[in-house]
mmCIF file of C-alpha atoms in Angstrom:
data_model
loop_
_atom_site.group_PDB
_atom_site.id
_atom_site.type_symbol
_atom_site.label_atom_id
_atom_site.label_comp_id
_atom_site.label_asym_id
_atom_site.label_seq_id
_atom_site.Cartn_x
_atom_site.Cartn_y
_atom_site.Cartn_z
ATOM 1 C CA MET A 1 14.871 28.107 56.544
ATOM 2 C CA ASN A 2 14.564 32.120 56.860
ATOM 3 C CA ALA A 3 15.765 34.698 55.262
ATOM 4 C CA ILE A 4 18.029 37.797 55.737
ATOM 5 C CA THR A 5 17.553 41.210 54.249
ATOM 6 C CA MET A 6 20.905 43.235 53.522
ATOM 7 C CA TYR A 7 21.245 46.711 52.227
ATOM 8 C CA PRO A 8 25.081 47.025 51.322
ATOM 9 C CA SER A 9 26.014 50.323 51.337
ATOM 10 C CA ASN A 10 28.057 50.738 47.504
ATOM 11 C CA GLN A 11 28.315 48.680 44.597
ATOM 12 C CA SER A 12 30.974 47.156 46.219
ATOM 13 C CA GLN A 13 29.727 45.797 49.031
ATOM 14 C CA TYR A 14 26.763 44.752 46.266
ATOM 15 C CA ASP A 15 29.202 42.807 44.488
ATOM 16 C CA ILE A 16 30.930 40.998 47.189
ATOM 17 C CA LEU A 17 27.329 39.270 48.892
ATOM 18 C CA VAL A 18 26.134 38.331 45.069
ATOM 19 C CA SER A 19 29.375 36.622 44.453
ATOM 20 C CA LEU A 20 29.458 35.259 48.585
ATOM 21 C CA ALA A 21 26.386 33.780 47.532
ATOM 22 C CA ARG A 22 26.816 32.195 44.464
ATOM 23 C CA GLU A 23 30.182 31.114 45.348
ATOM 24 C CA MET A 24 28.279 29.294 48.343
ATOM 25 C CA LYS A 25 25.356 27.845 45.554
ATOM 26 C CA MET A 26 22.801 29.756 47.572
ATOM 27 C CA ARG A 27 19.885 30.627 46.187
ATOM 28 C CA PHE A 28 18.954 34.285 46.389
ATOM 29 C CA THR A 29 17.084 37.320 44.587
ATOM 30 C CA THR A 30 18.278 41.005 44.438
ATOM 31 C CA GLU A 31 15.531 44.100 44.064
ATOM 32 C CA ASN A 32 16.290 44.067 40.689
ATOM 33 C CA ASN A 33 15.544 40.257 39.472
ATOM 34 C CA ALA A 34 12.135 40.472 41.490
ATOM 35 C CA LYS A 35 11.046 43.780 40.372
ATOM 36 C CA SER A 36 11.893 41.897 36.523
ATOM 37 C CA GLU A 37 9.845 38.837 37.605
ATOM 38 C CA PHE A 38 6.638 40.837 39.043
ATOM 39 C CA LEU A 39 6.661 42.886 35.830
ATOM 40 C CA SER A 40 7.258 39.849 33.840
ATOM 41 C CA SER A 41 4.020 37.849 35.301
ATOM 42 C CA LEU A 42 1.735 41.242 35.473
ATOM 43 C CA CYS A 43 1.853 41.269 31.423
ATOM 44 C CA SER A 44 1.282 38.390 31.256
ATOM 45 C CA ALA A 45 -1.842 38.070 33.713
ATOM 46 C CA ALA A 46 -2.632 41.511 31.504
ATOM 47 C CA LYS A 47 -2.212 39.478 28.470
ATOM 48 C CA GLU A 48 -4.037 36.583 29.754
ATOM 49 C CA ALA A 49 -6.805 38.452 31.039
ATOM 50 C CA LYS A 50 -7.022 40.676 27.215
ATOM 51 C CA GLN A 51 -7.641 37.094 25.338
ATOM 52 C CA ILE A 52 -10.476 36.203 28.126
ATOM 53 C CA ALA A 53 -11.804 39.485 27.290
ATOM 54 C CA VAL A 54 -12.405 38.878 23.290
ATOM 55 C CA GLY A 55 -12.765 35.474 23.587
ATOM 56 C CA GLU A 56 -9.586 33.672 22.406
ATOM 57 C CA LEU A 57 -9.395 31.980 25.572
ATOM 58 C CA LYS A 58 -11.505 29.985 28.038
ATOM 59 C CA ALA A 59 -11.398 31.985 31.865
ATOM 60 C CA GLU A 60 -10.584 29.416 34.353
ATOM 61 C CA SER A 61 -13.443 28.406 36.707
ATOM 62 C CA LEU A 62 -12.666 29.215 40.885
ATOM 63 C CA ASP A 63 -12.600 26.406 41.889
ATOM 64 C CA ASP A 64 -9.655 25.504 39.268
ATOM 65 C CA LEU A 65 -8.108 28.483 40.322
ATOM 66 C CA LEU A 66 -8.421 27.804 43.959
ATOM 67 C CA ALA A 67 -7.304 24.154 42.914
ATOM 68 C CA GLU A 68 -3.879 25.895 41.445
ATOM 69 C CA ALA A 69 -3.275 28.040 44.867
#
């Protein structure tokens, strides 16, 4: 399905759009959610890299990483 990007000019418009999407049970992402998810995944990756560096975790092979993608 296609995506639509909207830029409300004030908080009221933003609230209406979010309410409409929820009412229609549409999947949506707000900019704050996207940033939060990105930062969370980045922190997780950094923690995993640190555990691999100190030998607490075994690094995955390139074949395993490519199989996940």
